[in-house]
PDB file of C-alpha atoms in Angstrom:
ATOM      1  CA  MET X1201     118.726  36.129 -72.833  1.00 30.00           C
ATOM      2  CA  VAL X1202     115.011  36.070 -71.985  1.00 35.00           C
ATOM      3  CA  ASP X1203     112.311  37.200 -74.393  1.00 38.00           C
ATOM      4  CA  VAL X1204     109.066  37.868 -72.500  1.00 41.00           C
ATOM      5  CA  LYS X1205     106.070  37.850 -74.839  1.00 39.00           C
ATOM      6  CA  ASP X1206     103.224  36.507 -72.721  1.00 39.00           C
ATOM      7  CA  GLY X1207     100.760  38.148 -70.372  1.00 41.00           C
ATOM      8  CA  THR X1208      98.219  40.914 -70.377  1.00 40.00           C
ATOM      9  CA  GLU X1209      98.176  44.477 -69.154  1.00 42.00           C
ATOM     10  CA  GLY X1210      98.988  44.712 -65.448  1.00 42.00           C
ATOM     11  CA  THR X1211     100.722  41.321 -65.248  1.00 42.00           C
ATOM     12  CA  ASP X1212     103.868  41.091 -63.098  1.00 45.00           C
ATOM     13  CA  PHE X1213     106.830  39.563 -64.926  1.00 50.00           C
ATOM     14  CA  ASN X1214     109.471  38.001 -62.688  1.00 50.00           C
ATOM     15  CA  LEU X1215     112.868  38.091 -64.327  1.00 48.00           C
ATOM     16  CA  GLY X1216     114.791  37.005 -61.249  1.00 49.00           C
ATOM     17  CA  GLY X1217     118.135  35.320 -61.711  1.00 48.00           C
ATOM     18  CA  ILE X1218     119.133  37.137 -64.917  1.00 44.00           C
ATOM     19  CA  GLN X1219     121.153  40.238 -65.524  1.00 43.00           C
ATOM     20  CA  THR X1220     119.005  43.299 -66.214  1.00 40.00           C
ATOM     21  CA  ASN X1221     120.951  44.316 -69.282  1.00 40.00           C
ATOM     22  CA  THR X1222     120.353  40.956 -70.982  1.00 38.00           C
ATOM     23  CA  ALA X1223     116.563  40.915 -70.518  1.00 42.00           C
ATOM     24  CA  ILE X1224     114.310  41.765 -73.438  1.00 46.00           C
ATOM     25  CA  PHE X1225     110.847  42.929 -72.478  1.00 48.00           C
ATOM     26  CA  ASP X1226     108.600  42.555 -75.513  1.00 51.00           C
ATOM     27  CA  PRO X1227     104.910  42.916 -74.594  1.00 48.00           C
ATOM     28  CA  ILE X1228     102.217  42.009 -77.072  1.00 46.00           C
ATOM     29  CA  LYS X1229     100.232  45.228 -76.737  1.00 51.00           C
ATOM     30  CA  SER X1230     100.291  48.729 -75.304  1.00 54.00           C
ATOM     31  CA  GLY X1231      99.791  49.117 -71.574  1.00 60.00           C
ATOM     32  CA  THR X1232     101.498  49.511 -68.201  1.00 66.00           C
ATOM     33  CA  TYR X1233     103.497  46.500 -66.992  1.00 66.00           C
ATOM     34  CA  ASN X1234     105.094  45.710 -63.627  1.00 71.00           C
ATOM     35  CA  ILE X1235     108.401  43.858 -63.885  1.00 68.00           C
ATOM     36  CA  ASP X1236     110.429  42.250 -61.097  1.00 67.00           C
ATOM     37  CA  VAL X1237     114.135  42.009 -61.924  1.00 64.00           C
ATOM     38  CA  ASN X1238     116.062  40.294 -59.128  1.00 64.00           C
ATOM     39  CA  GLY X1239     113.753  41.798 -56.545  1.00 68.00           C
ATOM     40  CA  GLN X1240     113.809  45.284 -58.021  1.00 71.00           C
ATOM     41  CA  LYS X1241     110.351  46.330 -59.162  1.00 70.00           C
ATOM     42  CA  LEU X1242     110.101  48.395 -62.304  1.00 70.00           C
ATOM     43  CA  THR X1243     107.045  49.881 -63.987  1.00 70.00           C
ATOM     44  CA  VAL X1244     107.166  50.075 -67.772  1.00 65.00           C
ATOM     45  CA  LYS X1245     104.677  52.012 -69.872  1.00 60.00           C
ATOM     46  CA  VAL X1246     104.462  50.711 -73.432  1.00 55.00           C
ATOM     47  CA  GLU X1247     102.914  52.676 -76.290  1.00 55.00           C
ATOM     48  CA  GLU X1248     102.342  51.231 -79.719  1.00 54.00           C
ATOM     49  CA  ALA X1249     104.509  52.906 -82.324  1.00 56.00           C
ATOM     50  CA  SER X1250     102.768  54.866 -85.077  1.00 67.00           C
ATOM     51  CA  THR X1251     103.326  53.651 -88.611  1.00 80.00           C
ATOM     52  CA  ILE X1252     103.646  55.582 -91.861  1.00 84.00           C
ATOM     53  CA  PRO X1253     101.369  54.154 -94.583  1.00 85.00           C
ATOM     54  CA  ASP X1254     103.213  53.097 -97.740  1.00 90.00           C
ATOM     55  CA  SER X1255     100.961  55.269 -99.910  1.00 95.00           C
ATOM     56  CA  VAL X1256     101.216  58.500 -97.924  1.00 96.00           C
ATOM     57  CA  VAL X1257     102.587  61.695 -99.414  1.00 98.00           C
ATOM     58  CA  ASP X1258     101.723  63.700 -96.302  1.00 97.00           C
ATOM     59  CA  ASN X1259      98.993  63.322 -93.696  1.00 97.00           C
ATOM     60  CA  PHE X1260     100.645  65.691 -91.187  1.00 97.00           C
ATOM     61  CA  ASP X1261     100.237  63.084 -88.459  1.00 95.00           C
ATOM     62  CA  THR X1262     102.376  61.852 -85.573  1.00 93.00           C
ATOM     63  CA  ALA X1263     104.318  59.096 -87.351  1.00 94.00           C
ATOM     64  CA  LEU X1264     105.716  61.440 -89.982  1.00 95.00           C
ATOM     65  CA  TYR X1265     106.419  64.349 -87.653  1.00 96.00           C
ATOM     66  CA  ASP X1266     106.582  63.833 -83.874  1.00 94.00           C
ATOM     67  CA  ASP X1267     107.946  60.284 -84.078  1.00 93.00           C
ATOM     68  CA  GLN X1268     110.686  61.483 -86.439  1.00 92.00           C
ATOM     69  CA  ASN X1269     111.389  64.658 -84.440  1.00 95.00           C
ATOM     70  CA  ASN X1270     110.482  66.621 -87.553  1.00 96.00           C
ATOM     71  CA  THR X1271     108.551  69.832 -88.124  1.00 97.00           C
ATOM     72  CA  LEU X1272     107.072  71.373 -91.288  1.00 97.00           C
ATOM     73  CA  SER X1273     110.391  73.082 -92.011  1.00 97.00           C
ATOM     74  CA  ASP X1274     112.079  69.665 -92.325  1.00 98.00           C
ATOM     75  CA  TYR X1275     109.899  68.888 -95.354  1.00 98.00           C
ATOM     76  CA  TYR X1276     108.758  72.246 -96.731  1.00 98.00           C
ATOM     77  CA  THR X1277     110.157  75.569 -97.866  1.00 97.00           C
ATOM     78  CA  GLY X1278     108.413  78.881 -98.530  1.00 95.00           C
ATOM     79  CA  ASP X1279     106.017  80.610 -96.157  1.00 93.00           C
ATOM     80  CA  VAL X1280     106.391  77.855 -93.547  1.00 94.00           C
ATOM     81  CA  ASN X1281     105.757  80.191 -90.621  1.00 91.00           C
ATOM     82  CA  SER X1282     102.287  80.945 -92.003  1.00 91.00           C
ATOM     83  CA  PHE X1283     101.262  77.290 -91.624  1.00 94.00           C
ATOM     84  CA  ALA X1284     100.844  74.922 -88.704  1.00 95.00           C
ATOM     85  CA  ARG X1285      99.843  71.342 -87.984  1.00 97.00           C
ATOM     86  CA  ALA X1286      96.373  71.651 -86.475  1.00 95.00           C
ATOM     87  CA  THR X1287      94.236  69.327 -84.380  1.00 95.00           C
ATOM     88  CA  THR X1288      91.113  71.497 -84.396  1.00 91.00           C
ATOM     89  CA  THR X1289      90.057  70.423 -87.895  1.00 94.00           C
ATOM     90  CA  ALA X1290      91.435  67.182 -89.341  1.00 96.00           C
ATOM     91  CA  TYR X1291      90.109  64.698 -91.861  1.00 95.00           C
ATOM     92  CA  ASP X1292      92.683  61.919 -91.699  1.00 89.00           C
ATOM     93  CA  GLY X1293      94.095  61.065 -88.268  1.00 91.00           C
ATOM     94  CA  ASN X1294      94.663  63.733 -85.628  1.00 94.00           C
ATOM     95  CA  TYR X1295      96.374  66.497 -87.590  1.00 97.00           C
ATOM     96  CA  SER X1296      95.905  68.566 -90.733  1.00 97.00           C
ATOM     97  CA  LEU X1297      97.800  71.469 -92.283  1.00 97.00           C
ATOM     98  CA  GLN X1298      96.282  74.840 -91.408  1.00 95.00           C
ATOM     99  CA  GLY X1299      96.884  78.142 -93.118  1.00 90.00           C
ATOM    100  CA  ASP X1300      95.327  81.311 -91.777  1.00 79.00           C
ATOM    101  CA  GLY X1301      95.423  84.559 -93.702  1.00 66.00           C
ATOM    102  CA  GLY X1302      96.620  85.133 -97.215  1.00 58.00           C
ATOM    103  CA  THR X1303      96.433  88.041 -99.617  1.00 58.00           C
ATOM    104  CA  GLY X1304      95.670  88.289-103.285  1.00 57.00           C
ATOM    105  CA  SER X1305      99.107  86.927-104.147  1.00 64.00           C
ATOM    106  CA  GLY X1306      98.695  83.874-101.913  1.00 80.00           C
ATOM    107  CA  ILE X1307     100.763  82.140 -99.268  1.00 90.00           C
ATOM    108  CA  GLU X1308     102.415  78.834-100.105  1.00 92.00           C
ATOM    109  CA  ILE X1309     104.746  76.067 -99.032  1.00 96.00           C
ATOM    110  CA  SER X1310     106.494  73.552-101.274  1.00 98.00           C
ATOM    111  CA  SER X1311     108.201  70.189-100.827  1.00 98.00           C
ATOM    112  CA  ASP X1312     110.350  68.339-103.333  1.00 97.00           C
ATOM    113  CA  SER X1313     112.289  66.028-100.997  1.00 96.00           C
ATOM    114  CA  GLY X1314     111.938  64.261 -97.661  1.00 97.00           C
ATOM    115  CA  LEU X1315     108.316  63.127 -97.826  1.00 97.00           C
ATOM    116  CA  PRO X1316     107.664  59.388 -98.345  1.00 97.00           C
ATOM    117  CA  ASN X1317     106.137  59.827-101.822  1.00 97.00           C
ATOM    118  CA  TYR X1318     105.552  62.425-104.507  1.00 98.00           C
ATOM    119  CA  PRO X1319     102.977  62.071-107.315  1.00 98.00           C
ATOM    120  CA  GLN X1320     104.441  60.763-110.546  1.00 97.00           C
ATOM    121  CA  GLN X1321     103.070  60.371-114.054  1.00 98.00           C
ATOM    122  CA  GLY X1322     101.029  57.156-114.063  1.00 97.00           C
ATOM    123  CA  ASP X1323      99.808  57.667-110.468  1.00 98.00           C
ATOM    124  CA  THR X1324      96.387  58.352-109.068  1.00 98.00           C
ATOM    125  CA  PHE X1325      96.537  60.517-105.973  1.00 98.00           C
ATOM    126  CA  GLU X1326      94.080  62.193-103.628  1.00 98.00           C
ATOM    127  CA  TYR X1327      94.012  65.075-101.193  1.00 98.00           C
ATOM    128  CA  TYR X1328      91.383  66.796 -99.032  1.00 98.00           C
ATOM    129  CA  THR X1329      90.709  70.520 -98.601  1.00 96.00           C
ATOM    130  CA  TYR X1330      88.569  72.522 -96.192  1.00 95.00           C
ATOM    131  CA  ALA X1331      87.750  76.229 -96.311  1.00 92.00           C
ATOM    132  CA  GLY X1332      86.966  77.984 -93.049  1.00 89.00           C
ATOM    133  CA  GLY X1333      84.969  80.759 -94.736  1.00 85.00           C
ATOM    134  CA  THR X1334      83.387  81.819 -98.020  1.00 84.00           C
ATOM    135  CA  ASN X1335      86.251  83.886 -99.405  1.00 82.00           C
ATOM    136  CA  GLN X1336      88.941  81.241 -99.888  1.00 84.00           C
ATOM    137  CA  LEU X1337      90.863  80.231-102.977  1.00 87.00           C
ATOM    138  CA  ILE X1338      92.920  77.010-102.775  1.00 92.00           C
ATOM    139  CA  TYR X1339      95.618  75.818-105.173  1.00 94.00           C
ATOM    140  CA  PHE X1340      97.292  72.413-105.070  1.00 97.00           C
ATOM    141  CA  GLU X1341     100.285  72.242-107.391  1.00 98.00           C
ATOM    142  CA  PHE X1342     102.410  69.281-108.443  1.00 98.00           C
ATOM    143  CA  ALA X1343     105.240  68.413-110.858  1.00 97.00           C
ATOM    144  CA  ASN X1344     107.293  71.219-109.287  1.00 97.00           C
ATOM    145  CA  LYS X1345     104.484  73.808-109.644  1.00 96.00           C
ATOM    146  CA  ASN X1346     104.071  73.173-113.372  1.00 97.00           C
ATOM    147  CA  TYR X1347     100.591  71.711-112.936  1.00 98.00           C
ATOM    148  CA  ALA X1348      97.962  73.231-110.647  1.00 97.00           C
ATOM    149  CA  ILE X1349      94.409  72.572-109.459  1.00 98.00           C
ATOM    150  CA  HIS X1350      92.367  75.523-108.249  1.00 95.00           C
ATOM    151  CA  SER X1351      89.225  74.944-106.214  1.00 94.00           C
ATOM    152  CA  GLY X1352      87.505  78.015-104.857  1.00 87.00           C
ATOM    153  CA  VAL X1353      84.668  78.523-102.423  1.00 89.00           C
ATOM    154  CA  ARG X1354      84.594  82.232-103.263  1.00 87.00           C
ATOM    155  CA  ASP X1355      84.318  81.901-107.043  1.00 88.00           C
ATOM    156  CA  GLY X1356      82.709  78.434-107.291  1.00 91.00           C
ATOM    157  CA  THR X1357      85.347  77.323-109.763  1.00 93.00           C
ATOM    158  CA  LEU X1358      87.363  74.164-110.338  1.00 97.00           C
ATOM    159  CA  GLU X1359      90.250  74.821-112.669  1.00 97.00           C
ATOM    160  CA  LEU X1360      93.088  72.761-114.151  1.00 98.00           C
ATOM    161  CA  ILE X1361      96.200  74.735-115.105  1.00 97.00           C
ATOM    162  CA  LEU X1362      98.890  72.951-117.110  1.00 97.00           C
ATOM    163  CA  ASP X1363     102.275  74.577-117.637  1.00 95.00           C
ATOM    164  CA  GLY X1364     100.840  78.036-116.949  1.00 94.00           C
ATOM    165  CA  THR X1365      97.784  77.698-119.224  1.00 96.00           C
ATOM    166  CA  GLU X1366      94.204  77.155-118.123  1.00 96.00           C
ATOM    167  CA  GLU X1367      93.324  73.795-119.664  1.00 97.00           C
ATOM    168  CA  ASP X1368      89.804  73.271-118.335  1.00 97.00           C
ATOM    169  CA  GLN X1369      87.299  74.853-115.964  1.00 97.00           C
ATOM    170  CA  ALA X1370      84.051  73.772-114.296  1.00 97.00           C
ATOM    171  CA  SER X1371      81.508  75.422-112.030  1.00 95.00           C
ATOM    172  CA  THR X1372      81.064  74.035-108.525  1.00 95.00           C
ATOM    173  CA  SER X1373      78.971  74.705-105.424  1.00 93.00           C
ATOM    174  CA  LEU X1374      81.690  74.184-102.821  1.00 94.00           C
ATOM    175  CA  SER X1375      80.741  75.235 -99.305  1.00 93.00           C
ATOM    176  CA  LYS X1376      82.703  76.410 -96.313  1.00 93.00           C
ATOM    177  CA  SER X1377      83.397  74.130 -93.332  1.00 94.00           C
ATOM    178  CA  THR X1378      83.293  71.007 -95.506  1.00 96.00           C
ATOM    179  CA  TRP X1379      85.986  68.485 -96.407  1.00 97.00           C
ATOM    180  CA  TYR X1380      86.238  67.864-100.160  1.00 97.00           C
ATOM    181  CA  ARG X1381      88.134  64.975-101.691  1.00 98.00           C
ATOM    182  CA  HIS X1382      90.146  65.720-104.834  1.00 98.00           C
ATOM    183  CA  ARG X1383      91.025  62.674-106.927  1.00 98.00           C
ATOM    184  CA  VAL X1384      93.706  63.175-109.593  1.00 98.00           C
ATOM    185  CA  GLU X1385      94.296  60.534-112.256  1.00 98.00           C
ATOM    186  CA  TRP X1386      97.618  61.281-113.919  1.00 98.00           C
ATOM    187  CA  GLY X1387      97.924  58.968-116.896  1.00 98.00           C
ATOM    188  CA  SER X1388     101.180  57.602-118.247  1.00 97.00           C
ATOM    189  CA  ASN X1389     100.491  59.487-121.499  1.00 97.00           C
ATOM    190  CA  GLY X1390     100.269  62.830-119.687  1.00 97.00           C
ATOM    191  CA  SER X1391      96.487  62.961-119.378  1.00 98.00           C
ATOM    192  CA  ILE X1392      95.249  64.512-116.131  1.00 98.00           C
ATOM    193  CA  SER X1393      91.706  64.133-114.837  1.00 98.00           C
ATOM    194  CA  VAL X1394      90.527  65.806-111.619  1.00 98.00           C
ATOM    195  CA  THR X1395      87.291  64.957-109.815  1.00 98.00           C
ATOM    196  CA  VAL X1396      86.084  66.673-106.638  1.00 98.00           C
ATOM    197  CA  TYR X1397      83.724  64.806-104.285  1.00 98.00           C
ATOM    198  CA  ASP X1398      81.619  66.022-101.392  1.00 96.00           C
ATOM    199  CA  PRO X1399      81.450  64.091 -98.075  1.00 96.00           C
ATOM    200  CA  ASN X1400      78.721  61.830 -99.536  1.00 96.00           C
ATOM    201  CA  ASP X1401      80.870  61.007-102.588  1.00 96.00           C
ATOM    202  CA  ASN X1402      78.702  63.096-104.892  1.00 97.00           C
ATOM    203  CA  ILE X1403      80.688  64.696-107.701  1.00 97.00           C
ATOM    204  CA  GLU X1404      81.060  68.462-107.317  1.00 97.00           C
ATOM    205  CA  GLY X1405      83.083  69.038-110.454  1.00 97.00           C
ATOM    206  CA  GLN X1406      85.397  67.479-113.040  1.00 98.00           C
ATOM    207  CA  VAL X1407      88.145  68.902-115.249  1.00 98.00           C
ATOM    208  CA  SER X1408      90.714  67.262-117.510  1.00 98.00           C
ATOM    209  CA  GLY X1409      93.561  67.946-119.903  1.00 98.00           C
ATOM    210  CA  THR X1410      96.800  66.557-121.299  1.00 98.00           C
ATOM    211  CA  ASP X1411     100.404  67.675-121.041  1.00 97.00           C
ATOM    212  CA  ALA X1412     103.271  65.191-121.165  1.00 96.00           C
ATOM    213  CA  THR X1413     106.057  67.718-120.544  1.00 97.00           C
ATOM    214  CA  TYR X1414     106.609  66.823-116.887  1.00 98.00           C
ATOM    215  CA  THR X1415     106.596  63.378-115.296  1.00 97.00           C
ATOM    216  CA  GLY X1416     107.000  64.156-111.596  1.00 97.00           C
ATOM    217  CA  GLY X1417     108.359  66.515-108.987  1.00 97.00           C
ATOM    218  CA  GLY X1418     107.432  68.274-105.787  1.00 98.00           C
ATOM    219  CA  ILE X1419     104.119  69.502-104.403  1.00 98.00           C
ATOM    220  CA  THR X1420     102.947  72.985-103.393  1.00 98.00           C
ATOM    221  CA  TYR X1421      99.970  74.190-101.370  1.00 96.00           C
ATOM    222  CA  ASN X1422      98.831  77.756-101.985  1.00 93.00           C
ATOM    223  CA  TYR X1423      95.868  79.496-100.360  1.00 89.00           C
ATOM    224  CA  ARG X1424      94.386  82.967-100.475  1.00 81.00           C
ATOM    225  CA  LYS X1425      91.883  84.978 -98.468  1.00 75.00           C
ATOM    226  CA  GLY X1426      91.390  83.269 -95.114  1.00 80.00           C
ATOM    227  CA  LYS X1427      91.685  80.063 -93.107  1.00 88.00           C
ATOM    228  CA  THR X1428      92.079  76.784 -95.014  1.00 92.00           C
ATOM    229  CA  PHE X1429      93.087  73.204 -94.236  1.00 95.00           C
ATOM    230  CA  LEU X1430      94.815  70.465 -96.241  1.00 96.00           C
ATOM    231  CA  ASP X1431      94.923  66.793 -95.258  1.00 97.00           C
ATOM    232  CA  GLY X1432      95.257  63.195 -96.412  1.00 96.00           C
ATOM    233  CA  ILE X1433      97.556  63.409 -99.446  1.00 98.00           C
ATOM    234  CA  TYR X1434      97.959  59.836-100.699  1.00 98.00           C
ATOM    235  CA  VAL X1435      99.011  57.997-103.822  1.00 97.00           C
ATOM    236  CA  THR X1436      96.260  55.413-104.258  1.00 88.00           C
TER     237      THR X1436
END
């Protein structure tokens, strides 16, 4: 058995004298390689495999979807057909989650299994949102929809809802066509603190509260009144 690990892109590897099915071609980087196996010339195109970060919940990118032959419906339930992985507007990597439309009651998708991670009590996690217009309302829910964060461009409000009750509210000046980072510190005692940052890491708003009823569960994304994007959900 031959293990070929040397050479640079475009180098010809001569594997003459060995059986093709016992040769391992293991290049050190992506590229196109020309290989000679007993006089038969082969061209091999090598692409570096995408990796899934250990901390990712969902970043909607290639490694978690295309490389796994998965679509949104493999991870999410709900109004899946109203969402799509989009390349037009992305914060982290090449894809984001796009929703376009929505009524007063909202359109949503939920996931409680299949993704690499789900926020748990004691975690700090982050996610990014983007509103395509000035009429949008965005809700990110966790602990199986028992806790929710509302950030609205239309009403200029950041709101923390715990077990169906508004726990805290703050005024914001969120703008359309801007990525906002939401940082959620979920303490082991049930405390929850949410801070929203603009692209320059200036604080746009903060809310907090405490509820120790739920310690984990799935996530839900709910939007209303127009085009929105979600990206870069990570446990930090």
